[in-house]
């Protein structure tokens, strides 16, 4: 992630302090703060409170959490994995990463459990960054082709995205935004429409912040404006990340994604999801079968926070306590609305036959 003239990852290990460092995403965009994880409970709190969020990053943070547990107690592998699995239910990367940690580390036994688990977490972080860079390459090529076909040299490619699927949501590069970054690096002029993504505003707070760091032209819109912007001819392509893709190509992602895909279809616009293969849940046959959809606290909707004129952070109540709130955090876009799934192995059709080629990766 480009920041302050340098390159930064969203999670890393500080070997001198023996601490895991993350960018505290609850502080952005007003403050860039580093948060340090020293214990298993620190890692669980960071995931649950969404200091770290985004499917790939949750998985990598959980595996660092396993290391933090094992360095306290080398016998705590099972209990740590159980605790970490409970932090957030929807993004399958969490379960995928913990499943891999369980297999790798239980085979190794207890000799130097902490050292092995740290090496595993560092390797997984590198693997995630490499996957995201590779899928960004395929997505970037797709955007470059769309630009040539639809815009010529005349105007920038207009991309619409939802939530934050950038470097902050992974270890580096991100998923949907990796495609944007790669296309921009290849000289494609772009403008990104960023859905605010109520109620936690990952679009307004995180995606806009990232795009500003990267120097990419963008405009923030409220979620309800996405259809209007598409119908006004201001969008060429929609691209989002995903928290879980079914074996049939249905895309679970941040609440509101389904409406973006519906509006894209009604306006004859392509809708792509970009994700590492670790986000495909081959045990989830299709959208006909329910998956756990996280429901978060009502306060995320009924309270809001911001910066006062004097710079002090403040929290205010938007809706009275009696207002009954349901805070669904994710939805499922059926495969029929998905133009393609962008992965580190290329772009695949959103159907069972096409995705089957990825099952053993
Ligand atoms: O609740 P969040 O912020 O963790 O949800 C994140 C998303 O829905 C992202 O779009 C998704 O994880 C893909 S990120 C690479």
Coordinates of C-alpha atoms and ligand atoms in Angstrom, one line a residue:
X1 CA 0.0 0.0 0.0
X2 CA 1.6 3.3 -1.0
X3 CA 1.7 5.7 2.0
X4 CA 3.8 8.7 3.0
X5 CA 6.0 8.1 -0.1
X6 CA 6.8 4.5 0.9
X7 CA 5.2 1.1 0.7
X8 CA 3.4 -0.4 3.8
X9 CA 1.6 -3.6 4.5
X10 CA -1.5 -3.8 6.6
X11 CA 0.0 -6.4 9.0
X12 CA 3.6 -7.2 9.8
X13 CA 5.8 -8.6 12.6
X14 CA 8.0 -6.4 14.6
X15 CA 10.8 -8.8 15.4
X16 CA 12.5 -6.4 17.9
X17 CA 9.4 -5.9 20.0
X18 CA 8.1 -9.4 19.3
X19 CA 4.7 -7.9 18.5
X20 CA 2.3 -8.2 15.6
X21 CA 1.5 -4.7 14.1
X22 CA -1.6 -3.8 12.2
X23 CA -3.0 -0.6 10.8
X24 CA -5.9 0.3 13.0
X25 CA -8.7 0.7 10.5
X26 CA -11.2 2.0 13.0
X27 CA -9.1 5.2 13.2
X28 CA -9.0 5.9 9.5
X29 CA -9.4 8.2 7.6
X30 CA -8.8 10.8 10.3
X31 CA -5.8 9.2 11.9
X32 CA -3.2 6.7 10.7
X33 CA -2.5 4.6 13.8
X34 CA -0.5 1.4 14.3
X35 CA -2.1 -1.1 16.8
X36 CA 0.0 -3.8 18.4
X37 CA -1.1 -7.4 19.1
X38 CA 0.6 -9.2 22.0
X39 CA -1.8 -11.9 22.9
X40 CA -4.4 -14.2 21.5
X41 CA -7.2 -12.0 23.0
X42 CA -5.6 -8.9 21.3
X43 CA -5.9 -10.7 17.9
X44 CA -9.5 -11.7 18.6
X45 CA -10.4 -8.2 19.7
X46 CA -8.8 -6.7 16.6
X47 CA -10.9 -8.9 14.3
X48 CA -14.2 -8.6 16.2
X49 CA -13.9 -4.8 16.6
X50 CA -12.8 -4.5 12.9
X51 CA -9.5 -2.8 13.6
X52 CA -8.6 -5.4 11.0
X53 CA -11.2 -6.4 8.4
X54 CA -11.5 -7.7 4.9
X55 CA -11.6 -11.4 4.2
X56 CA -7.9 -12.1 3.4
X57 CA -6.6 -9.9 6.2
X58 CA -8.9 -11.6 8.8
X59 CA -7.4 -14.9 7.8
X60 CA -3.8 -13.8 8.1
X61 CA -4.5 -12.0 11.4
X62 CA -6.0 -15.1 12.8
X63 CA -2.9 -17.2 12.0
X64 CA -0.8 -14.5 13.8
X65 CA -3.2 -15.0 16.7
X66 CA -2.4 -18.7 16.7
X67 CA 1.3 -17.7 17.1
X68 CA 0.5 -15.3 19.9
X69 CA -1.4 -18.1 21.7
X70 CA 1.3 -20.7 21.2
X71 CA 4.1 -18.6 22.5
X72 CA 2.2 -18.2 25.8
X73 CA 1.2 -21.9 25.9
X74 CA 2.5 -24.4 23.3
X75 CA -0.4 -26.7 24.1
X76 CA -3.1 -24.2 23.2
X77 CA -3.4 -24.9 19.4
X78 CA -6.9 -26.3 19.5
X79 CA -8.3 -23.8 22.0
X80 CA -6.8 -20.9 20.1
X81 CA -8.2 -22.0 16.8
X82 CA -11.7 -22.5 18.4
X83 CA -11.6 -19.0 19.9
X84 CA -10.4 -17.4 16.6
X85 CA -13.1 -19.2 14.6
X86 CA -15.7 -17.5 16.7
X87 CA -14.6 -13.9 15.9
X88 CA -16.4 -13.4 12.6
X89 CA -18.7 -15.9 10.8
X90 CA -18.9 -15.0 7.2
X91 CA -15.5 -14.6 5.5
X92 CA -14.4 -18.1 4.7
X93 CA -10.7 -17.0 4.5
X94 CA -10.7 -17.1 8.4
X95 CA -11.7 -20.7 8.4
X96 CA -9.5 -21.6 5.5
X97 CA -6.4 -20.1 7.2
X98 CA -7.2 -21.6 10.5
X99 CA -7.8 -25.0 8.9
X100 CA -4.4 -24.8 7.2
X101 CA -2.7 -23.7 10.5
X102 CA -4.3 -26.7 12.3
X103 CA -3.0 -29.2 9.7
X104 CA 0.5 -27.7 9.4
X105 CA 1.0 -27.2 13.1
X106 CA -0.5 -30.3 14.6
X107 CA 1.8 -32.4 12.3
X108 CA 4.8 -30.6 13.7
X109 CA 4.0 -31.5 17.3
X110 CA 5.0 -29.3 20.3
X111 CA 8.7 -28.8 19.6
X112 CA 9.1 -25.1 19.0
X113 CA 5.4 -24.6 18.4
X114 CA 5.7 -20.8 18.6
X115 CA 8.6 -20.7 16.1
X116 CA 6.8 -22.9 13.6
X117 CA 3.6 -20.9 13.9
X118 CA 5.3 -17.6 13.4
X119 CA 7.1 -19.0 10.3
X120 CA 3.7 -20.2 9.1
X121 CA 2.0 -16.9 9.7
X122 CA 4.8 -15.0 7.9
X123 CA 4.6 -17.4 4.9
X124 CA 0.9 -17.0 4.7
X125 CA 1.2 -13.2 4.7
X126 CA 3.6 -13.4 1.9
X127 CA 1.4 -15.9 0.0
X128 CA -1.6 -13.5 0.4
X129 CA 0.3 -10.5 -0.9
X130 CA 1.5 -12.6 -3.9
X131 CA -2.0 -13.9 -4.7
X132 CA -3.4 -10.4 -4.5
X133 CA -0.7 -9.1 -6.8
X134 CA -1.3 -11.9 -9.3
X135 CA -5.1 -11.5 -9.3
X136 CA -4.6 -7.7 -9.6
X137 CA -2.5 -8.4 -12.8
X138 CA -5.4 -10.4 -14.3
X139 CA -8.0 -7.8 -13.2
X140 CA -5.8 -5.0 -14.4
X141 CA -5.5 -6.6 -17.9
X142 CA -9.3 -6.9 -18.0
X143 CA -9.8 -3.2 -17.1
X144 CA -7.2 -2.3 -19.7
X145 CA -9.2 -4.3 -22.4
X146 CA -12.5 -2.6 -21.3
X147 CA -10.8 0.8 -21.5
X148 CA -9.6 0.2 -25.0
X149 CA -13.0 -1.2 -26.2
X150 CA -15.2 1.3 -24.5
X151 CA -13.3 4.5 -24.0
X152 CA -10.5 4.6 -26.6
X153 CA -8.0 7.3 -25.7
X154 CA -10.9 9.7 -25.2
X155 CA -11.9 9.3 -21.6
X156 CA -11.0 7.5 -18.4
X157 CA -12.5 4.1 -17.6
X158 CA -15.3 4.5 -15.0
X159 CA -15.2 1.8 -12.3
X160 CA -17.7 1.4 -9.5
X161 CA -16.8 -0.4 -6.3
X162 CA -18.4 -1.2 -3.0
X163 CA -16.9 -1.6 0.5
X164 CA -13.1 -1.7 0.8
X165 CA -11.4 -4.4 -1.2
X166 CA -8.0 -2.8 -1.3
X167 CA -4.6 -3.2 0.4
X168 CA -6.2 -2.5 3.8
X169 CA -8.5 -5.6 3.3
X170 CA -5.6 -7.9 2.6
X171 CA -1.9 -7.9 3.4
X172 CA -1.1 -5.8 0.4
X173 CA -2.6 -4.9 -3.0
X174 CA -6.1 -6.0 -2.1
X175 CA -8.5 -7.7 -4.6
X176 CA -10.9 -5.4 -6.5
X177 CA -8.6 -2.4 -6.0
X178 CA -5.5 -4.5 -6.9
X179 CA -7.0 -4.6 -10.4
X180 CA -7.5 -0.8 -10.3
X181 CA -3.9 -0.3 -9.1
X182 CA -2.4 -2.6 -11.7
X183 CA -4.5 -0.9 -14.5
X184 CA -3.4 2.5 -13.3
X185 CA 0.2 1.4 -13.2
X186 CA -0.1 0.2 -16.8
X187 CA -1.2 3.7 -17.8
X188 CA -5.0 3.2 -18.0
X189 CA -6.7 6.5 -17.0
X190 CA -9.4 5.7 -14.4
X191 CA -12.1 7.2 -12.3
X192 CA -13.5 5.2 -9.4
X193 CA -17.0 5.7 -8.0
X194 CA -16.8 4.6 -4.4
X195 CA -20.0 3.5 -2.6
X196 CA -20.0 4.8 1.0
X197 CA -21.0 1.3 2.3
X198 CA -23.2 2.0 5.2
X199 CA -23.2 1.5 8.1
X200 CA -19.4 1.2 8.7
X201 CA -18.5 3.3 5.7
X202 CA -15.6 1.2 4.5
X203 CA -15.9 2.9 1.1
X204 CA -15.9 6.5 2.4
X205 CA -13.4 5.9 5.2
X206 CA -11.0 3.3 3.7
X207 CA -11.3 3.0 -0.1
X208 CA -11.2 6.8 -0.6
X209 CA -8.3 7.0 1.8
X210 CA -6.4 4.3 -0.2
X211 CA -7.2 5.8 -3.6
X212 CA -6.0 9.2 -2.3
X213 CA -2.7 7.6 -1.2
X214 CA -2.4 6.0 -4.6
X215 CA -3.3 9.2 -6.5
X216 CA -6.3 7.6 -8.3
X217 CA -9.2 9.9 -9.2
X218 CA -12.4 9.0 -7.4
X219 CA -15.7 10.3 -6.1
X220 CA -17.6 9.1 -3.1
X221 CA -21.4 8.4 -3.5
X222 CA -24.1 7.2 -1.1
X223 CA -25.0 3.6 -1.6
X224 CA -28.4 4.5 -3.0
X225 CA -26.8 6.5 -5.8
X226 CA -25.1 3.6 -7.5
X227 CA -28.0 2.7 -9.7
X228 CA -28.5 6.4 -10.7
X229 CA -24.8 6.8 -11.6
X230 CA -25.0 3.6 -13.8
X231 CA -28.2 4.7 -15.5
X232 CA -26.7 8.1 -16.2
X233 CA -24.0 6.4 -18.3
X234 CA -21.2 7.2 -15.9
X235 CA -20.0 3.6 -15.2
X236 CA -18.2 1.1 -17.5
X237 CA -17.7 -1.7 -15.0
X238 CA -18.5 -2.7 -11.4
X239 CA -15.9 -4.6 -9.4
X240 CA -16.0 -5.7 -5.8
X241 CA -14.2 -8.2 -3.5
X242 CA -15.8 -11.1 -1.8
X243 CA -16.0 -12.8 1.6
X244 CA -17.1 -16.2 0.3
X245 CA -17.9 -17.6 -3.2
X246 CA -19.9 -20.7 -3.7
X247 CA -18.8 -23.6 -5.9
X248 CA -21.4 -22.4 -8.3
X249 CA -20.0 -18.8 -8.4
X250 CA -22.5 -17.0 -6.1
X251 CA -20.7 -14.1 -4.5
X252 CA -21.2 -13.3 -0.8
X253 CA -19.9 -9.8 -0.1
X254 CA -20.6 -6.6 2.0
X255 CA -24.2 -5.7 2.3
X256 CA -25.4 -3.8 -0.7
X257 CA -23.3 -5.7 -3.2
X258 CA -26.4 -7.5 -4.5
X259 CA -28.1 -4.2 -5.3
X260 CA -25.0 -3.1 -7.2
X261 CA -25.1 -6.3 -9.3
X262 CA -28.8 -5.9 -10.0
X263 CA -28.4 -2.3 -11.1
X264 CA -25.4 -3.4 -13.3
X265 CA -27.4 -6.1 -15.0
X266 CA -30.3 -3.7 -15.6
X267 CA -27.9 -1.3 -17.2
X268 CA -26.0 -3.9 -19.3
X269 CA -22.8 -3.3 -17.4
X270 CA -20.4 -6.1 -16.4
X271 CA -20.1 -6.9 -12.7
X272 CA -16.9 -8.7 -11.6
X273 CA -15.8 -10.1 -8.2
X274 CA -12.0 -10.3 -7.5
X275 CA -10.7 -12.7 -4.9
X276 CA -8.0 -15.2 -4.1
X277 CA -8.9 -18.8 -4.5
X278 CA -8.9 -19.1 -0.7
X279 CA -12.2 -17.2 -0.8
X280 CA -14.0 -19.9 -2.8
X281 CA -15.8 -22.3 -0.4
X282 CA -16.1 -25.5 -2.3
X283 CA -18.1 -26.9 0.6
X284 CA -20.8 -24.3 -0.1
X285 CA -22.6 -25.8 -3.1
X286 CA -24.7 -22.7 -4.2
X287 CA -26.8 -19.8 -3.0
X288 CA -29.7 -22.2 -2.5
X289 CA -27.9 -23.2 0.7
X290 CA -27.7 -20.7 3.5
X291 CA -24.3 -19.6 4.9
X292 CA -23.8 -17.7 8.2
X293 CA -24.5 -14.0 7.5
X294 CA -23.0 -11.9 10.2
X295 CA -25.5 -9.6 12.0
X296 CA -23.7 -6.8 13.9
X297 CA -24.6 -4.4 16.7
X298 CA -27.6 -2.1 16.2
X299 CA -25.4 0.8 17.4
X300 CA -23.4 0.7 14.1
X301 CA -26.5 2.0 12.5
X302 CA -28.2 4.1 15.2
X303 CA -25.0 5.9 16.4
X304 CA -22.6 7.7 14.2
X305 CA -19.2 9.3 14.8
X306 CA -17.1 12.0 13.3
X307 CA -14.7 14.8 13.9
X308 CA -15.9 18.1 15.4
X309 CA -14.6 21.4 14.0
X310 CA -12.0 21.5 16.8
X311 CA -10.7 18.1 15.7
X312 CA -12.1 16.1 18.6
X313 CA -13.8 12.8 17.8
X314 CA -17.4 12.7 18.7
X315 CA -20.2 10.1 18.7
X316 CA -23.8 11.0 18.3
X317 CA -27.1 9.2 18.3
X318 CA -29.0 9.3 14.9
X319 CA -32.0 7.2 15.9
X320 CA -33.7 6.7 19.2
X321 CA -33.0 3.6 21.2
X322 CA -36.6 2.4 20.6
X323 CA -36.0 2.1 16.9
X324 CA -35.7 -1.6 16.0
X325 CA -32.6 -2.2 13.9
X326 CA -31.4 -5.2 12.0
X327 CA -27.7 -4.8 10.9
X328 CA -27.1 -7.5 8.3
X329 CA -23.4 -7.2 7.3
X330 CA -23.3 -9.3 4.1
X331 CA -25.5 -10.4 1.2
X332 CA -25.3 -13.0 -1.6
X333 CA -25.2 -12.0 -5.3
X334 CA -26.4 -15.0 -7.4
X335 CA -24.0 -16.3 -10.0
X336 CA -26.3 -15.3 -12.8
X337 CA -25.6 -11.6 -12.1
X338 CA -21.8 -12.1 -12.0
X339 CA -19.8 -11.6 -15.3
X340 CA -16.7 -13.3 -14.0
X341 CA -14.6 -14.2 -11.0
X342 CA -11.1 -12.7 -11.1
X343 CA -8.5 -14.9 -9.3
X344 CA -4.7 -15.2 -9.1
X345 CA -5.1 -18.0 -11.8
X346 CA -7.0 -15.8 -14.2
X347 CA -10.6 -14.8 -14.9
X348 CA -13.2 -17.6 -14.6
X349 CA -16.9 -17.8 -15.5
X350 CA -19.2 -17.7 -12.4
X351 CA -20.4 -21.3 -12.7
X352 CA -19.6 -24.7 -11.3
X353 CA -17.8 -26.1 -14.4
X354 CA -15.5 -23.2 -14.7
X355 CA -14.6 -22.9 -11.0
X356 CA -14.1 -26.6 -10.6
X357 CA -10.6 -26.1 -12.3
X358 CA -9.6 -24.2 -9.1
X359 CA -10.8 -26.8 -6.6
X360 CA -7.4 -28.3 -5.9
X361 CA -5.4 -25.1 -5.8
Ligands
LIG1 O1 -17.0 -6.4 7.2 P1 -15.8 -6.2 6.4 O2 -15.3 -4.8 6.2 O3 -14.7 -7.2 6.9 O4 -16.2 -6.7 4.9 C1 -15.3 -6.7 3.9 C2 -15.8 -6.9 2.6 O5 -17.0 -7.3 2.4 C3 -14.9 -6.9 1.5 O6 -15.5 -6.4 0.3 C4 -14.4 -8.3 1.2 O7 -13.8 -8.9 2.4 C5 -13.4 -8.4 0.2 S1 -11.9 -7.7 0.7 C6 -10.6 -8.1 -0.2

